[in-house]
XYZ file of C-alpha atoms in Angstrom:
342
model
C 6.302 -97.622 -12.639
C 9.271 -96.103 -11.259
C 9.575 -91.946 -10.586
C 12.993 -92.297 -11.012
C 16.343 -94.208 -12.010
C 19.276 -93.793 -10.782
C 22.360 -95.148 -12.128
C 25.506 -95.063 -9.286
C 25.547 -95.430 -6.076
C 28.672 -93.354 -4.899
C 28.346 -90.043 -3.322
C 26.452 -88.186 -5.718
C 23.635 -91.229 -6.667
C 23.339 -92.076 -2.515
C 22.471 -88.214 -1.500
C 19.962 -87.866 -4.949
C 18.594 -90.911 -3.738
C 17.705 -89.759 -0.040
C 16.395 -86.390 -1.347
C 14.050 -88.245 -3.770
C 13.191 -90.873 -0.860
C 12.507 -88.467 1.724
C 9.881 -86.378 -0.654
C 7.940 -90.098 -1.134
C 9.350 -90.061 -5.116
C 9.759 -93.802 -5.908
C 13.037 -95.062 -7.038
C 15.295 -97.403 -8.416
C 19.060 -97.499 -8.183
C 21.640 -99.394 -9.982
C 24.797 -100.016 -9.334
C 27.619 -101.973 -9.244
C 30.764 -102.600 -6.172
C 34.103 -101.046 -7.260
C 36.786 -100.344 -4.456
C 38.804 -97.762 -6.625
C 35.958 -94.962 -7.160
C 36.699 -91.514 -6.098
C 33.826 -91.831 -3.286
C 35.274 -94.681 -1.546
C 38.945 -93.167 -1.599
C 37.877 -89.808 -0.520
C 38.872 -88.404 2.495
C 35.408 -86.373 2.517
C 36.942 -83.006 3.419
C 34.420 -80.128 3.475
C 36.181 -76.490 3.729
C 34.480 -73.228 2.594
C 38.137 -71.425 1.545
C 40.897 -73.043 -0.194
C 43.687 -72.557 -2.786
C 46.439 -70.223 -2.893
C 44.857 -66.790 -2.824
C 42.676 -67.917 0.424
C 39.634 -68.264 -1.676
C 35.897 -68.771 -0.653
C 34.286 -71.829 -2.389
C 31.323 -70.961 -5.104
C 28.300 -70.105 -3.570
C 30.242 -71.076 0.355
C 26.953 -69.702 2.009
C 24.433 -72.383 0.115
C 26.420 -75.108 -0.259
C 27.702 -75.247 3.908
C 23.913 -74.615 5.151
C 23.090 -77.209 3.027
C 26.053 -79.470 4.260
C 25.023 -79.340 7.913
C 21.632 -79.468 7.075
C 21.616 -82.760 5.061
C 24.404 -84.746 6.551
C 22.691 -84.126 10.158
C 19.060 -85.230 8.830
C 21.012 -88.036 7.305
C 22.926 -89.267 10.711
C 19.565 -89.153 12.332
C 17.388 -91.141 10.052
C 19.819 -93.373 9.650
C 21.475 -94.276 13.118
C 24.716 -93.988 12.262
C 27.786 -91.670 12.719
C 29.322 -90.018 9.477
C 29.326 -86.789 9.468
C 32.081 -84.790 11.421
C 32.378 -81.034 11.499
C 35.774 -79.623 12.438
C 38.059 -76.707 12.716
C 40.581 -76.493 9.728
C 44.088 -74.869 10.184
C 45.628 -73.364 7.180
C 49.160 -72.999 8.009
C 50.214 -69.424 6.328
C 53.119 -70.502 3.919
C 55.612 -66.902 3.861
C 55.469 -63.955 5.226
C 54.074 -62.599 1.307
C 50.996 -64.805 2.100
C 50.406 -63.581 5.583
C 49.288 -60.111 5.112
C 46.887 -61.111 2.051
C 45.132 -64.033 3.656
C 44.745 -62.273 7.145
C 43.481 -59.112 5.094
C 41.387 -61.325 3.177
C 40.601 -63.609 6.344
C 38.920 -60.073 7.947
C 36.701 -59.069 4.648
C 32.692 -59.152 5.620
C 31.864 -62.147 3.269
C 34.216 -64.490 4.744
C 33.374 -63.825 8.543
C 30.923 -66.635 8.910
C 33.896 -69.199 8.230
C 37.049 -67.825 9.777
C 37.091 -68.337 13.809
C 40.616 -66.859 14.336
C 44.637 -66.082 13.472
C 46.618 -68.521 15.372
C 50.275 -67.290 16.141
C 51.041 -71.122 16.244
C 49.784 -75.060 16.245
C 50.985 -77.843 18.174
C 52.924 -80.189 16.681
C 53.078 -78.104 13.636
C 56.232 -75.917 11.964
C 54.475 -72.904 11.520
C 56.645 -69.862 11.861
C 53.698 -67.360 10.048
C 51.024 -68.662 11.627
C 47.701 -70.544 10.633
C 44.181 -69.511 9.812
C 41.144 -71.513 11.774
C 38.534 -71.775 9.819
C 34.860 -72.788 10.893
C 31.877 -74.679 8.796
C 34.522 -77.208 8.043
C 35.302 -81.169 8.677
C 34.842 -84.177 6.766
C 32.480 -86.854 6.058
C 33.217 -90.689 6.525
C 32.161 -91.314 2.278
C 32.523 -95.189 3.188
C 30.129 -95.296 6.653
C 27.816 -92.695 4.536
C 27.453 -94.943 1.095
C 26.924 -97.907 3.340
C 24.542 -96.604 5.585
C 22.358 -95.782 2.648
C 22.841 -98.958 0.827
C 21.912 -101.380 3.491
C 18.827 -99.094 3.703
C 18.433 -99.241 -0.481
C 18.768 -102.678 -0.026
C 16.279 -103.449 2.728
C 13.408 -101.926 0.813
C 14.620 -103.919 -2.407
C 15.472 -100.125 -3.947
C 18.934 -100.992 -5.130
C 20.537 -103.450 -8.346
C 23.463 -104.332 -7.730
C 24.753 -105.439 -11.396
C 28.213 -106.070 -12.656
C 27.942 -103.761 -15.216
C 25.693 -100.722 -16.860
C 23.334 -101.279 -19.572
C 24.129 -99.862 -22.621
C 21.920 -96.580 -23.496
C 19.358 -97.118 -25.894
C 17.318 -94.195 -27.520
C 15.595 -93.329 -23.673
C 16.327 -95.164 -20.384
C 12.966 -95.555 -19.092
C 13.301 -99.218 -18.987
C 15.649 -101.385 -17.480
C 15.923 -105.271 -17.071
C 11.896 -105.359 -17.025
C 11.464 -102.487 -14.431
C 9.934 -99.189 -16.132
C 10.675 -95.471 -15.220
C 9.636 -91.983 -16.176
C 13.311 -90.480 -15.753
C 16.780 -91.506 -15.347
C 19.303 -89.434 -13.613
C 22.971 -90.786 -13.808
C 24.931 -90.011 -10.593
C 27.855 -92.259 -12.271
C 30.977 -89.917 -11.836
C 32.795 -90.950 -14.652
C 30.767 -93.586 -16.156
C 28.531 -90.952 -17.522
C 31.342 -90.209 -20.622
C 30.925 -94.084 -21.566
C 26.879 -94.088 -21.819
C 25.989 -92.095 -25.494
C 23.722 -89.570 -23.729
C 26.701 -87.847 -22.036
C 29.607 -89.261 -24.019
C 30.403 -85.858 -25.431
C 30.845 -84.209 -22.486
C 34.669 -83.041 -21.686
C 35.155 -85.381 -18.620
C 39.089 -84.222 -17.522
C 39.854 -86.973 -15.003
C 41.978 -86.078 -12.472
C 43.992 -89.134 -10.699
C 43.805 -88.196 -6.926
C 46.751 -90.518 -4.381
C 46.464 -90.422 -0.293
C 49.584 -91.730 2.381
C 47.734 -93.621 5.178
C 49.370 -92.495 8.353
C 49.513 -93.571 12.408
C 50.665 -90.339 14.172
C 49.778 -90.678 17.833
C 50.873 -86.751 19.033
C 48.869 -85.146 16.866
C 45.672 -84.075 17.720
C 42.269 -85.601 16.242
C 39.910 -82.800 16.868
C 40.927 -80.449 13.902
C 42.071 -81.061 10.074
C 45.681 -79.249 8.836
C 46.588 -77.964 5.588
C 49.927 -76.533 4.454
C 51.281 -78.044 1.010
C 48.942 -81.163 1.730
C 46.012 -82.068 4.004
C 46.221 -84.044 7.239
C 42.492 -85.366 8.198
C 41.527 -87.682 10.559
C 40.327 -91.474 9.322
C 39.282 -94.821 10.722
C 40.936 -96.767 13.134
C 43.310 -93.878 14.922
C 44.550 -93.457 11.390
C 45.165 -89.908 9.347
C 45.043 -89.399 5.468
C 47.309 -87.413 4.023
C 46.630 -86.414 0.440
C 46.746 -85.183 -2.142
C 47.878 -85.610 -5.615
C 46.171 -83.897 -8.916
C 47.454 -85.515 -11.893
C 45.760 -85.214 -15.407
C 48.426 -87.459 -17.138
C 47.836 -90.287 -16.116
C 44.347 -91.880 -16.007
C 45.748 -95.408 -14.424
C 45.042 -96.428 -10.844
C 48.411 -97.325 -10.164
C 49.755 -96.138 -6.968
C 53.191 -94.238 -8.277
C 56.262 -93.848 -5.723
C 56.384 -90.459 -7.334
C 53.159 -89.870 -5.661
C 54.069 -91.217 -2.465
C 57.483 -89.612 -2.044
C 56.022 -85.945 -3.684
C 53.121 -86.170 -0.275
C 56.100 -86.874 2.305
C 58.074 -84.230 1.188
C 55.018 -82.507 1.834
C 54.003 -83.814 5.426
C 57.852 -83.546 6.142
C 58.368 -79.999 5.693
C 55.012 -79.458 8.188
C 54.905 -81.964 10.751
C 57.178 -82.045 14.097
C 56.214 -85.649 15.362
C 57.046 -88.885 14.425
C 54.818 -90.813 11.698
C 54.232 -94.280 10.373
C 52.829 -94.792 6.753
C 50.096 -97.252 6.975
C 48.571 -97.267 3.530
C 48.451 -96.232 -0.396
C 45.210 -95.064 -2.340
C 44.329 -93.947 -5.504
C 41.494 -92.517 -7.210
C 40.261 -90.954 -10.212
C 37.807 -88.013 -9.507
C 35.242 -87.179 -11.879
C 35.605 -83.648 -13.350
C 35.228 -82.136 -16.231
C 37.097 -79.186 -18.190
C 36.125 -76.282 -16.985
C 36.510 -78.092 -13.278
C 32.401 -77.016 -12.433
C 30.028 -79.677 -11.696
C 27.288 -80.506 -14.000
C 23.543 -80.826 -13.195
C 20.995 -80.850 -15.765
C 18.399 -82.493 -17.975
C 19.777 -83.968 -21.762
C 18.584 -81.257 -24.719
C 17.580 -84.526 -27.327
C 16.301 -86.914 -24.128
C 14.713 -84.912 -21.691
C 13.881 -87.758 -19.635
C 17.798 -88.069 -18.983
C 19.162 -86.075 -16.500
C 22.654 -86.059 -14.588
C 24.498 -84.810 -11.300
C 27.872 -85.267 -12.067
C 31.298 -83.667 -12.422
C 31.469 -82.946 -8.995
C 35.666 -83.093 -8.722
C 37.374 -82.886 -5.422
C 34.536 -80.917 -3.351
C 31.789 -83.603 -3.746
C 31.007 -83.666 -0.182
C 30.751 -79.979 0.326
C 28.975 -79.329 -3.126
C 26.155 -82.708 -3.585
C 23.612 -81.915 -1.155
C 22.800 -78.532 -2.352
C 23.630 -79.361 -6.146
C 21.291 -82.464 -5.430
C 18.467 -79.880 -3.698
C 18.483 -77.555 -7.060
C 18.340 -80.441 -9.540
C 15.638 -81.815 -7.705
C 13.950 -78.420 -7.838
C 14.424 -77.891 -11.194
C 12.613 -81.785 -11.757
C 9.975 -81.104 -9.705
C 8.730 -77.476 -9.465
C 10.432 -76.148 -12.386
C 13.815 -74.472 -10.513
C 16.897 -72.628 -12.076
C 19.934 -73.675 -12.589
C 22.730 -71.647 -12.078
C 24.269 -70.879 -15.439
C 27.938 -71.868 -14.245
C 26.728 -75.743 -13.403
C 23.994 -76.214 -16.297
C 24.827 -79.158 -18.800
C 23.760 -76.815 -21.358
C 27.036 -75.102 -21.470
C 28.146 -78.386 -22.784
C 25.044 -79.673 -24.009
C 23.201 -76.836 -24.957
């Protein structure tokens, strides 16, 4: 008898399956190999202040202790190299913008993630300035998943299948293997399985350029109208698109030639496009993740919804639903499937 399901194997299922692991719970995950999910295409960016009016990410504090503190444990247990913490340069956009995010750059509660003002960047147009901020960098998704499923797989802990069962009544059993609880860390999968099915999944169709720009600088990420983070192979992404409309994973030149004008009206050195992705990330309406035990089947439980800030959000989201299992924890209001499910 199992402790625990868990059904996905992207981000969200691979970081609830080392927290379960590493407190001895015994597990079973299934899964199945897709190319196009939003954990794969990623470019696993983790910054504590974003958006237009220089805001700090919900609960920044929690989530970026918890961000160092897993991804760390994780590199060391599992011999590998993931997890990359860097400095990321907001580029101030107009002179309207540059008094409100240095004023808000210099408020109390956003001191533990702003280093300094920078009058200028190499290799960058940037005739306000730029912002340095600190607890950031990014996460190689790809080298992380893997790392964790060659590890699943050595201790015969993970199912690869070609599809998901079909829900019926209570998940506690599975192709002759028996569990007390199932927790479904499938991104979107969860709004085709009838336990979740009524949740309002928005999907959001994410593209990324692939570049090769040998002048600029690998030891920092840059945002200004679009991100530019490093990748694999000497490579840079540069991303991204949000688009509701269209739930395809077509690559669009719309996309392609909407991120150049982008890049263009940043970057001072030359540039070679290497590559096209697309993904489809997994949130919902009111654009919160959702952790949380089913009201009808309480042996049903789901980490989900987790958007564009998976990386920066899991570990700690992972850490309170595991609580919550276990010793009886809260859930913040604003991430409970009871606002949905209630």
């Amino acid at each position: 008898m199992y402790d625990y399901f868990i059904i996905g194997q992207g981000l969200a299922g691979s970081i609830m399956a080392m927290r379960l692991l590493n407190d001895r719970k015994k597990i079973l995950v299934f899964d199945s190999l897709e190319a196009n999910t939003s954990s794969r295409i990623a470019a696993g960016i983790f910054n504590p202040i974003s958006g237009k009016r220089f805001s700090t990410a919900w609960k920044a504090s929690e989530c970026f202790s918890e961000v160092t503190k897993f991804y760390t444990e994780m590199e060391n247990l599992l011999e590998e190299r993931f997890f990359h913490p860097l400095p990321i340069c907001r580029i101030i956009p107009d002179a309207g913008s540059s008094n409100d995010w240095i004023s808000r750059a210099n408020e109390p509660h956003n001191s533990l993630f702003v280093n300094q003002v920078l009058d200028d960047l190499d290799n960058f147009d940037t005739p306000y300035g730029a912002i340095e901020l600190a607890l950031g960098g990014y996460l190689d998704t790809n080298a992380f998943i893997d790392a964790i499923r060659k590890l699943l797989l050595q201790h015969e802990l993970l199912v690869e299948m070609t599809a998901i069962p079909k829900f019926q009544g209570a998940w506690t059993e599975i192709d002759g293997n028996r569990s007390q609880a199932v927790i479904y860390c499938n991104g979107l999968g969860a709004q085709f399985t009838d336990p979740f099915n009524t949740i309002p999944f928005t999907p959001m169709k994410g593209e990324v350029l692939r570049i090769k720009a040998p002048d600029l600088s690998r030891d920092q990420i840059v945002t200004g109208g679009c991100f530019i983070c490093p990748s694999d192979n000497d490579s840079f992404l540069v991303g991204a698109t949000y688009n509701w409309r269209d739930p395809s994973l077509s690559k669009t030149s719309e996309a392609k030639t909407e991120l150049l004008k982008r890049l263009d009206k940043i970057i001072k050195v030359p540039y070679t496009v290497i590559g096209h992705q697309v993904g489809i990330r997994p949130s919902v309406k009111d654009r919160k993740p959702i952790i949380g035990s089913h009201p009808i089947f309480p042996d049903c439980h789901i980490l989900g919804g987790l958007g564009s800030k998976g990386v920066s959000t899991a570990p700690y989201l992972s850490k309170l639903l595991y609580e919550y299992l276990e010793n009886g924890g809260d859930i913040p209001s604003e991430v409970d499937l009871k606002r949905f499910l209630g």
